[in-house]
Amino acid sequence: MSEEKKIPYKIYLNENEMPTKWYNVRSDMKNKPAPLINPGTHEPMGFDDLRPVFCDELIKQELDNDTPYFDIPQKILDFYKMYRPSPLVRAYCLEEALGTPAKIYYKFEGNNTSGSHKLNSAIAQAFYAKEQGLRGLTTETGAGQWGTALSMACAYLGLDLKVFMVKVSYEQKPFRREVMRTYGASVTPSPSMETQIGKKINAEHPGTTGSLGCAISEAVEVATTNEGYRYVLGSVLNQVLLHQSIIGLETKAALDKYGIVPDVIIGCAGGGSNLGGLIAPFMGEKLRGEKDYRIVAVEPASCPSFTRGVYAYDFCDTGMVCPLAKMYTLGSSFIPSANHAGGLRYHGMSPILSQLYADGYMEAVSAEQTAVFEAATKFARTEGILPAPESSHAIKAAIDEALACKESGEEKTIVFGLTGTGYFDLVAYQKFNDGEMSDFIPTDEDIRKSVSLLPKV
Ligand SMILES: *Cc1c(COP(=O)(O)O)cnc(C)c1O
């Protein structure tokens, strides 16, 4: 007990303890993630193939399966200092409320205006675009966190930004839009009538509320048809997981400071970037055979790519213009039900995490949204932070794990990623508080349909 008392409520790192390199988990994977391939020829995409779409330095990071560490450029380290380290918090109050012997820690990434971990990669991607002398960037955003993060990063570096925002979010989250505009970005609801692909999708699916896949297609079209612009993506890609390794490196440094070794590491999974980042150094130890951890991905039951999808090459976007990625996917035509309010709407999953999952290095569970909001409410009332619905998937799984410890009497150490705050998700909270939230689970037939449209590779 006296040992335990020494662990502060929040574990911070001093400036000289901060990571100065990102860790590339691919360097320790025996089975590397499958390469992106050309949708026409099915040949692996090399540096030159990707240049029209992505920034040069980011392509190098994307394709590098071997370099273990990348120096974080000074300008990015300086930006990180404005909001990092993020605190690693011992959830004493939640533990007490649950009556569990488990020790629960969460790494809170919501301590910046954009309100999520996405800023960690946004600033990196904007930096390399600026270095290359580009005029601006295009991107998609779903719930709005990525667009907000990128608009902050672009404002800091003086880059133009055009954001295609999934229509359902554009309508449900007008305040997100205003934050982005305040940072100087232009925001268009997707599917729009401003691009060829947007017009096509609107004609084929009248009244569609959009999807990340549609918005990606539009953003790529605008980037590739405008001089001095490139497209950037906030999740899924290898480069994004590389940048997000800052989360896991800080977490590990903080735990090591107090000799804490986690038994279970839990994160929510949309495209896989926060989870990939959180687990990176721990997974590295596991891959090198040095340590073992249980690693759990939590996804919504309404968009269950790991737990009910297939591991196959698929389009990253609905418009089928992007490279194909091998990943757990529900099919690029899969659009989660409009009643799904909890984020994590992407049909696919990071190729790195997909390979690790296929090789048995991690587990996945799904959670229904009412149960997720119950967990979110419990967390808000005990730990004080109003969590993002996405993050609350991890809270739900962490609570379940802690309650299982209560049953078994095990004193496991649980670490989970609290990826952001829920201030812009109050429409979803309102639905939950009014008892109007329902669960939606796609049928096997729904999934079979979209999976049957996968490209034949
Ligand atoms: C975007 C987002 C996620 C999901 O994205 P990943 O790439 O899977 O991490 C989770 N939580 C928050 C708060 C987000 O903004």
Coordinates of C-alpha atoms and ligand atoms in Angstrom, one line a residue:
M1 CA 0.0 0.0 0.0
S2 CA 2.8 2.4 0.9
E3 CA 4.5 1.6 -2.4
E4 CA 1.3 2.4 -4.2
K5 CA 0.8 5.7 -2.5
K6 CA 3.9 7.0 -4.2
I7 CA 2.3 6.8 -7.6
P8 CA 0.9 10.3 -8.2
Y9 CA -2.6 10.9 -9.6
K10 CA -0.9 12.2 -12.7
I11 CA 2.5 11.1 -14.0
Y12 CA 4.2 13.8 -16.1
L13 CA 7.5 13.7 -17.9
N14 CA 10.1 16.5 -17.5
E15 CA 11.3 18.2 -20.7
N16 CA 14.5 16.2 -20.7
E17 CA 12.5 12.9 -20.4
M18 CA 10.5 13.6 -23.5
P19 CA 10.9 11.3 -26.5
T20 CA 12.8 12.9 -29.4
K21 CA 12.3 10.1 -31.9
W22 CA 9.3 8.3 -33.2
Y23 CA 9.4 4.5 -33.1
N24 CA 8.6 2.5 -36.2
V25 CA 7.0 -0.8 -35.1
R26 CA 7.3 -2.2 -38.6
S27 CA 11.1 -2.5 -38.0
D28 CA 10.4 -5.3 -35.4
M29 CA 7.6 -7.1 -37.4
K30 CA 8.7 -10.4 -39.0
N31 CA 5.6 -10.2 -41.3
K32 CA 5.6 -6.7 -42.6
P33 CA 2.3 -5.0 -43.4
A34 CA 1.3 -5.6 -47.0
P35 CA 2.3 -2.8 -49.4
L36 CA -0.2 -0.4 -50.9
I37 CA -0.9 -1.5 -54.5
N38 CA -2.0 0.3 -57.6
P39 CA -5.8 -0.2 -58.2
G40 CA -5.3 -0.7 -61.9
T41 CA -2.1 -2.8 -62.2
H42 CA -2.1 -4.4 -58.7
E43 CA 1.7 -3.6 -58.5
P44 CA 3.1 -2.3 -55.2
M45 CA 3.1 1.5 -55.2
G46 CA 6.6 3.0 -55.1
F47 CA 7.8 6.5 -54.3
D48 CA 7.1 7.9 -57.7
D49 CA 3.6 6.4 -57.9
L50 CA 2.6 8.1 -54.6
R51 CA 4.1 11.5 -55.4
P52 CA 1.1 13.1 -57.0
V53 CA -1.0 12.4 -53.9
F54 CA 1.4 12.6 -50.8
C55 CA 4.3 14.7 -49.7
D56 CA 7.7 13.3 -50.5
E57 CA 9.1 12.9 -47.0
L58 CA 5.8 11.3 -45.8
I59 CA 6.0 8.8 -48.6
K60 CA 9.5 7.8 -47.5
Q61 CA 8.1 7.2 -44.0
E62 CA 5.2 5.3 -45.4
L63 CA 7.4 2.9 -47.3
D64 CA 10.1 2.4 -44.7
N65 CA 9.6 -1.0 -43.0
D66 CA 13.1 -1.1 -41.5
T67 CA 14.3 2.1 -39.8
P68 CA 13.5 1.6 -36.1
Y69 CA 13.6 5.3 -35.1
F70 CA 13.0 8.6 -36.9
D71 CA 14.3 11.9 -35.3
I72 CA 11.4 14.3 -34.6
P73 CA 12.3 17.6 -36.3
Q74 CA 13.0 20.5 -33.9
K75 CA 10.0 22.5 -35.2
I76 CA 7.7 19.6 -34.4
L77 CA 9.2 19.1 -31.0
D78 CA 8.7 22.8 -30.3
F79 CA 5.0 22.5 -31.3
Y80 CA 4.6 19.3 -29.2
K81 CA 5.9 21.4 -26.2
M82 CA 2.7 23.5 -26.4
Y83 CA 0.5 20.6 -25.3
R84 CA 2.8 17.6 -24.5
P85 CA 3.6 15.6 -22.5
S86 CA 0.0 14.5 -22.2
P87 CA -0.8 13.3 -18.7
L88 CA -0.8 9.6 -17.7
V89 CA -3.5 9.5 -15.0
R90 CA -4.1 6.8 -12.4
A91 CA -7.9 6.5 -12.3
Y92 CA -8.1 6.2 -8.5
C93 CA -11.6 7.5 -8.4
L94 CA -12.9 5.1 -11.1
E95 CA -11.2 2.2 -9.4
E96 CA -12.9 3.1 -6.1
A97 CA -16.3 3.5 -7.8
L98 CA -15.9 0.1 -9.4
G99 CA -14.6 -1.5 -6.2
T100 CA -11.9 -3.2 -8.3
P101 CA -8.5 -4.4 -7.2
A102 CA -7.2 -3.5 -10.7
K103 CA -5.0 -0.5 -11.2
I104 CA -6.3 1.6 -14.0
Y105 CA -4.2 4.2 -15.9
Y106 CA -5.3 6.3 -18.9
K107 CA -3.2 8.4 -21.2
F108 CA -5.3 11.6 -21.9
E109 CA -4.8 13.1 -25.3
G110 CA -7.6 15.7 -25.1
N111 CA -5.5 18.5 -23.6
N112 CA -5.4 20.7 -26.7
T113 CA -7.9 22.8 -28.6
S114 CA -8.6 20.2 -31.3
G115 CA -9.4 17.9 -28.4
S116 CA -7.7 14.7 -29.6
H117 CA -4.5 12.8 -30.3
K118 CA -4.8 13.7 -34.0
L119 CA -2.7 16.9 -33.6
N120 CA 0.4 14.6 -33.1
S121 CA 0.3 13.6 -36.7
A122 CA -1.3 16.8 -38.1
I123 CA 1.7 18.9 -37.1
A124 CA 4.1 16.4 -38.6
Q125 CA 2.3 16.1 -41.9
A126 CA 1.9 19.9 -42.2
F127 CA 5.6 20.3 -41.4
Y128 CA 6.8 18.1 -44.2
A129 CA 4.4 19.8 -46.7
K130 CA 5.8 23.1 -45.7
E131 CA 9.4 21.9 -46.0
Q132 CA 8.5 20.7 -49.5
G133 CA 7.4 24.2 -50.4
L134 CA 3.7 23.3 -51.0
R135 CA 0.9 25.8 -51.0
G136 CA -1.7 23.8 -49.2
L137 CA -3.3 20.5 -48.2
T138 CA -6.6 18.8 -48.6
T139 CA -8.2 16.3 -46.3
E140 CA -11.4 14.7 -45.1
T141 CA -12.7 14.7 -41.6
G142 CA -15.4 12.6 -40.1
A143 CA -16.4 13.7 -36.6
G144 CA -14.2 16.8 -37.1
Q145 CA -11.2 16.1 -34.9
W146 CA -8.8 15.5 -37.7
G147 CA -9.9 18.6 -39.6
T148 CA -9.6 20.7 -36.5
A149 CA -6.2 19.3 -35.7
L150 CA -4.9 19.9 -39.2
S151 CA -6.4 23.4 -39.3
M152 CA -4.4 24.2 -36.2
A153 CA -1.2 22.8 -37.7
C154 CA -1.7 24.6 -41.0
A155 CA -2.4 27.9 -39.3
Y156 CA 0.8 27.5 -37.3
L157 CA 2.9 26.9 -40.4
G158 CA 1.0 29.2 -42.8
L159 CA -0.5 26.6 -45.2
D160 CA -3.8 26.7 -47.0
L161 CA -6.3 23.9 -46.0
K162 CA -9.4 22.6 -47.7
V163 CA -11.4 20.1 -45.6
F164 CA -14.2 17.8 -46.8
M165 CA -16.4 17.0 -43.8
V166 CA -18.7 14.0 -43.7
K167 CA -22.1 15.5 -44.2
V168 CA -23.8 13.9 -41.1
S169 CA -21.1 15.4 -38.9
Y170 CA -21.1 18.8 -40.7
E171 CA -24.8 19.0 -39.8
Q172 CA -24.5 17.6 -36.3
K173 CA -21.3 19.5 -35.3
P174 CA -21.6 23.1 -36.6
F175 CA -19.2 24.3 -33.9
R176 CA -16.4 22.0 -35.2
R177 CA -16.8 23.7 -38.5
E178 CA -16.4 27.1 -36.9
V179 CA -13.2 26.1 -35.1
M180 CA -11.7 25.0 -38.4
R181 CA -12.8 28.2 -40.1
T182 CA -11.3 30.2 -37.2
Y183 CA -8.0 28.6 -37.9
G184 CA -8.3 29.6 -41.5
A185 CA -9.5 26.3 -43.2
S186 CA -12.3 26.1 -45.7
V187 CA -14.9 23.4 -44.9
T188 CA -17.2 21.6 -47.4
P189 CA -19.8 19.0 -46.6
S190 CA -19.2 15.7 -48.4
P191 CA -20.4 14.4 -50.7
S192 CA -20.4 17.8 -52.3
M193 CA -21.2 19.0 -55.8
E194 CA -17.7 20.5 -56.1
T195 CA -15.9 17.4 -57.3
Q196 CA -16.6 14.8 -60.1
I197 CA -16.7 12.0 -57.5
G198 CA -19.0 13.9 -55.2
K199 CA -21.5 14.5 -58.0
K200 CA -21.4 10.8 -58.9
I201 CA -21.9 9.7 -55.3
N202 CA -24.8 12.2 -54.8
A203 CA -26.4 10.9 -58.0
E204 CA -26.1 7.2 -57.0
H205 CA -27.1 7.7 -53.4
P206 CA -29.5 10.6 -53.2
G207 CA -29.7 12.0 -49.6
T208 CA -26.6 10.1 -48.4
T209 CA -25.2 11.3 -45.1
G210 CA -21.7 10.6 -46.4
S211 CA -18.8 8.5 -45.2
L212 CA -15.2 9.0 -44.6
G213 CA -14.6 7.0 -47.8
C214 CA -16.6 9.5 -49.9
A215 CA -14.8 12.5 -48.3
I216 CA -11.4 10.9 -48.9
S217 CA -12.2 10.5 -52.6
E218 CA -13.2 14.2 -52.9
A219 CA -10.1 15.5 -51.0
V220 CA -7.8 13.3 -53.2
E221 CA -9.4 14.6 -56.4
V222 CA -8.9 18.3 -55.3
A223 CA -5.3 17.6 -54.3
T224 CA -4.3 15.9 -57.5
T225 CA -6.0 18.5 -59.8
N226 CA -4.6 21.6 -58.1
E227 CA -0.9 22.7 -58.4
G228 CA 1.0 22.9 -55.1
Y229 CA -1.5 20.8 -53.1
R230 CA -1.2 17.4 -51.6
Y231 CA -3.6 15.1 -49.7
V232 CA -3.1 14.1 -46.1
L233 CA -4.9 11.5 -44.1
G234 CA -5.4 11.4 -40.3
S235 CA -5.3 7.7 -39.7
V236 CA -4.8 4.2 -41.2
L237 CA -1.5 5.0 -42.9
N238 CA 1.8 3.7 -41.6
Q239 CA 3.2 7.3 -41.4
V240 CA 0.3 8.3 -39.1
L241 CA 1.0 5.4 -36.7
L242 CA 4.7 6.4 -36.7
H243 CA 3.9 9.9 -35.6
Q244 CA 1.4 8.7 -33.0
S245 CA 4.1 6.5 -31.4
I246 CA 4.7 9.6 -29.3
I247 CA 1.7 8.5 -27.2
G248 CA 3.1 5.1 -26.5
L249 CA 6.7 6.3 -26.0
E250 CA 5.5 8.9 -23.4
T251 CA 3.3 6.3 -21.7
K252 CA 6.2 3.8 -21.5
A253 CA 8.6 6.4 -20.2
A254 CA 6.1 7.5 -17.5
L255 CA 5.3 3.9 -16.4
D256 CA 9.0 3.0 -16.4
K257 CA 9.7 5.9 -14.0
Y258 CA 7.6 4.2 -11.4
G259 CA 8.4 0.6 -12.4
I260 CA 4.9 -0.1 -13.5
V261 CA 4.3 -2.9 -16.0
P262 CA 0.9 -3.1 -17.6
D263 CA -0.9 -6.4 -18.0
V264 CA -3.5 -5.1 -20.5
I265 CA -3.3 -2.2 -22.9
I266 CA -6.6 -1.1 -24.4
G267 CA -7.4 1.4 -27.1
C268 CA -10.4 2.3 -29.4
A269 CA -9.9 1.5 -33.0
G270 CA -11.3 3.5 -35.9
G271 CA -8.5 3.5 -38.5
G272 CA -6.1 2.4 -35.8
S273 CA -3.8 5.4 -35.3
N274 CA -4.2 6.1 -31.6
L275 CA -4.1 2.4 -30.8
G276 CA -1.1 1.8 -33.1
G277 CA 0.7 4.7 -31.4
L278 CA -0.2 3.8 -27.8
I279 CA 0.9 0.2 -28.2
A280 CA 4.0 0.8 -30.4
P281 CA 6.8 0.4 -27.9
F282 CA 5.0 -2.3 -26.0
M283 CA 4.3 -4.2 -29.2
G284 CA 8.0 -3.8 -30.1
E285 CA 9.0 -5.6 -26.8
K286 CA 6.4 -8.2 -27.5
L287 CA 7.7 -8.7 -31.1
R288 CA 11.3 -9.0 -29.9
G289 CA 10.2 -11.6 -27.3
E290 CA 11.3 -9.4 -24.4
K291 CA 7.9 -8.9 -22.7
D292 CA 4.3 -10.0 -23.1
Y293 CA 1.2 -7.8 -22.8
R294 CA -2.4 -8.4 -23.7
I295 CA -3.4 -5.7 -26.3
V296 CA -7.0 -5.1 -27.0
A297 CA -8.7 -3.1 -29.8
V298 CA -12.2 -1.9 -29.2
E299 CA -14.5 -1.0 -32.1
P300 CA -18.1 -0.1 -32.5
A301 CA -20.5 -3.0 -33.1
S302 CA -22.0 -0.9 -35.9
C303 CA -18.7 -0.7 -37.8
P304 CA -16.8 -3.9 -36.8
S305 CA -13.9 -4.2 -39.2
F306 CA -11.6 -6.4 -37.0
T307 CA -14.3 -8.6 -35.4
R308 CA -16.5 -9.2 -38.5
G309 CA -14.6 -7.9 -41.5
V310 CA -12.3 -9.8 -43.8
Y311 CA -8.5 -9.4 -44.2
A312 CA -8.1 -8.5 -47.9
Y313 CA -7.0 -5.8 -50.3
D314 CA -9.6 -3.0 -50.5
F315 CA -10.0 0.6 -51.5
C316 CA -9.3 3.1 -48.8
D317 CA -12.1 5.3 -50.3
T318 CA -15.6 5.0 -51.7
G319 CA -14.7 6.6 -55.0
M320 CA -12.1 3.9 -55.6
V321 CA -9.4 6.3 -56.6
C322 CA -6.9 5.7 -53.8
P323 CA -4.3 2.8 -53.7
L324 CA -5.5 -0.5 -52.4
A325 CA -4.5 -1.4 -48.9
K326 CA -4.5 -4.9 -47.3
M327 CA -6.5 -4.6 -44.1
Y328 CA -9.4 -5.8 -42.1
T329 CA -12.3 -4.3 -43.9
L330 CA -16.1 -4.3 -44.2
G331 CA -15.8 -3.2 -47.8
S332 CA -15.3 0.3 -49.1
S333 CA -19.0 0.6 -49.9
F334 CA -20.0 -0.1 -46.3
I335 CA -21.7 2.9 -44.7
P336 CA -22.5 2.7 -41.0
S337 CA -26.1 3.4 -40.0
A338 CA -26.9 7.1 -39.6
N339 CA -28.0 6.4 -36.0
H340 CA -24.5 5.6 -35.1
A341 CA -23.3 8.6 -33.2
G342 CA -20.1 7.3 -31.7
G343 CA -17.4 8.0 -34.3
L344 CA -15.0 5.3 -35.6
R345 CA -17.0 5.1 -38.8
Y346 CA -14.2 4.0 -41.1
H347 CA -14.7 0.7 -43.1
G348 CA -11.1 -0.4 -42.9
M349 CA -8.2 -0.6 -40.5
S350 CA -4.5 0.2 -40.4
P351 CA -2.5 -2.3 -42.4
I352 CA 0.1 -2.5 -39.6
L353 CA -2.6 -3.4 -37.0
S354 CA -4.3 -5.7 -39.4
Q355 CA -1.1 -7.7 -39.9
L356 CA -0.5 -7.8 -36.1
Y357 CA -4.0 -8.9 -35.5
A358 CA -3.8 -11.6 -38.2
D359 CA -0.6 -12.9 -36.6
G360 CA -2.2 -13.1 -33.2
Y361 CA -0.4 -10.3 -31.4
M362 CA -3.5 -8.5 -30.4
E363 CA -7.2 -9.1 -29.7
A364 CA -10.3 -7.2 -30.7
V365 CA -13.8 -6.7 -29.2
S366 CA -16.8 -4.7 -30.2
A367 CA -19.1 -2.5 -28.1
E368 CA -22.6 -1.2 -28.7
Q369 CA -23.1 2.5 -28.5
T370 CA -25.6 2.6 -25.6
A371 CA -23.1 0.6 -23.4
V372 CA -20.3 2.9 -24.6
F373 CA -22.3 6.0 -23.5
E374 CA -23.1 4.3 -20.1
A375 CA -19.3 3.8 -19.6
A376 CA -18.7 7.4 -20.8
T377 CA -21.2 8.7 -18.2
K378 CA -19.7 6.7 -15.4
F379 CA -16.2 8.0 -16.3
A380 CA -17.3 11.6 -16.5
R381 CA -19.0 11.4 -13.1
T382 CA -16.0 9.7 -11.4
E383 CA -12.8 11.0 -13.2
G384 CA -14.3 14.4 -14.2
I385 CA -13.3 14.4 -17.9
L386 CA -16.1 14.4 -20.4
P387 CA -14.8 11.8 -22.8
A388 CA -15.2 11.6 -26.6
P389 CA -17.5 8.8 -27.7
E390 CA -14.6 7.2 -29.6
S391 CA -12.5 7.1 -26.5
S392 CA -15.4 5.8 -24.5
H393 CA -15.1 2.5 -26.4
A394 CA -11.8 2.0 -24.6
I395 CA -13.3 3.1 -21.3
K396 CA -16.1 0.5 -21.7
A397 CA -13.5 -2.3 -22.3
A398 CA -11.3 -1.1 -19.4
I399 CA -14.3 -1.1 -17.0
D400 CA -15.2 -4.6 -18.2
E401 CA -11.7 -5.7 -17.6
A402 CA -11.6 -4.1 -14.1
L403 CA -14.9 -5.7 -13.2
A404 CA -13.6 -9.1 -14.3
C405 CA -10.6 -8.4 -11.9
K406 CA -13.2 -7.7 -9.1
E407 CA -14.7 -11.2 -9.8
S408 CA -11.3 -13.0 -9.9
G409 CA -9.5 -10.9 -7.3
E410 CA -6.6 -10.2 -9.7
E411 CA -4.8 -6.9 -9.3
K412 CA -4.1 -6.4 -13.0
T413 CA -2.6 -3.2 -14.3
I414 CA -4.8 -1.8 -17.1
V415 CA -3.7 1.0 -19.3
F416 CA -6.0 2.6 -21.8
G417 CA -5.9 5.4 -24.3
L418 CA -8.3 8.3 -23.6
T419 CA -8.0 9.9 -27.0
G420 CA -10.1 13.0 -26.6
T421 CA -12.9 15.1 -25.1
G422 CA -16.5 15.0 -25.9
Y423 CA -17.4 18.7 -26.0
F424 CA -18.4 18.6 -29.6
D425 CA -20.3 15.4 -29.2
L426 CA -23.2 16.8 -27.2
V427 CA -25.8 15.9 -29.8
A428 CA -24.9 12.3 -29.2
Y429 CA -24.9 12.8 -25.4
Q430 CA -28.2 14.5 -25.7
K431 CA -29.7 11.5 -27.5
F432 CA -28.3 9.2 -24.9
N433 CA -29.6 11.4 -22.0
D434 CA -33.0 11.6 -23.6
G435 CA -33.1 7.8 -23.9
E436 CA -33.3 8.1 -27.7
M437 CA -30.1 6.3 -28.5
S438 CA -30.4 2.9 -30.0
D439 CA -27.9 0.2 -31.0
F440 CA -27.4 -0.8 -34.6
I441 CA -25.6 -3.9 -35.6
P442 CA -25.2 -4.7 -39.3
T443 CA -26.6 -8.1 -40.3
D444 CA -24.4 -10.8 -41.8
E445 CA -26.2 -10.0 -45.1
D446 CA -25.2 -6.3 -44.9
I447 CA -21.6 -7.2 -44.5
R448 CA -21.6 -10.0 -47.1
K449 CA -23.0 -7.5 -49.6
S450 CA -20.3 -4.9 -49.1
V451 CA -17.5 -7.5 -48.8
S452 CA -18.7 -9.1 -52.1
L453 CA -17.7 -5.9 -53.8
L454 CA -14.1 -6.1 -52.7
P455 CA -11.6 -5.8 -55.6
K456 CA -10.4 -9.1 -56.9
V457 CA -6.6 -9.1 -56.2
Ligands
LIG1 C1 -10.2 10.0 -34.7 C2 -10.4 9.6 -33.3 C3 -10.3 8.3 -33.0 C4 -10.2 7.2 -33.9 O1 -9.1 7.2 -34.8 P1 -7.9 6.2 -34.8 O2 -7.1 6.5 -36.0 O3 -8.4 4.8 -34.7 O4 -7.2 6.5 -33.5 C5 -10.4 8.0 -31.6 N1 -10.7 8.9 -30.7 C6 -10.7 10.2 -31.0 C7 -11.0 11.2 -30.0 C8 -10.6 10.6 -32.4 O5 -10.7 11.9 -32.7

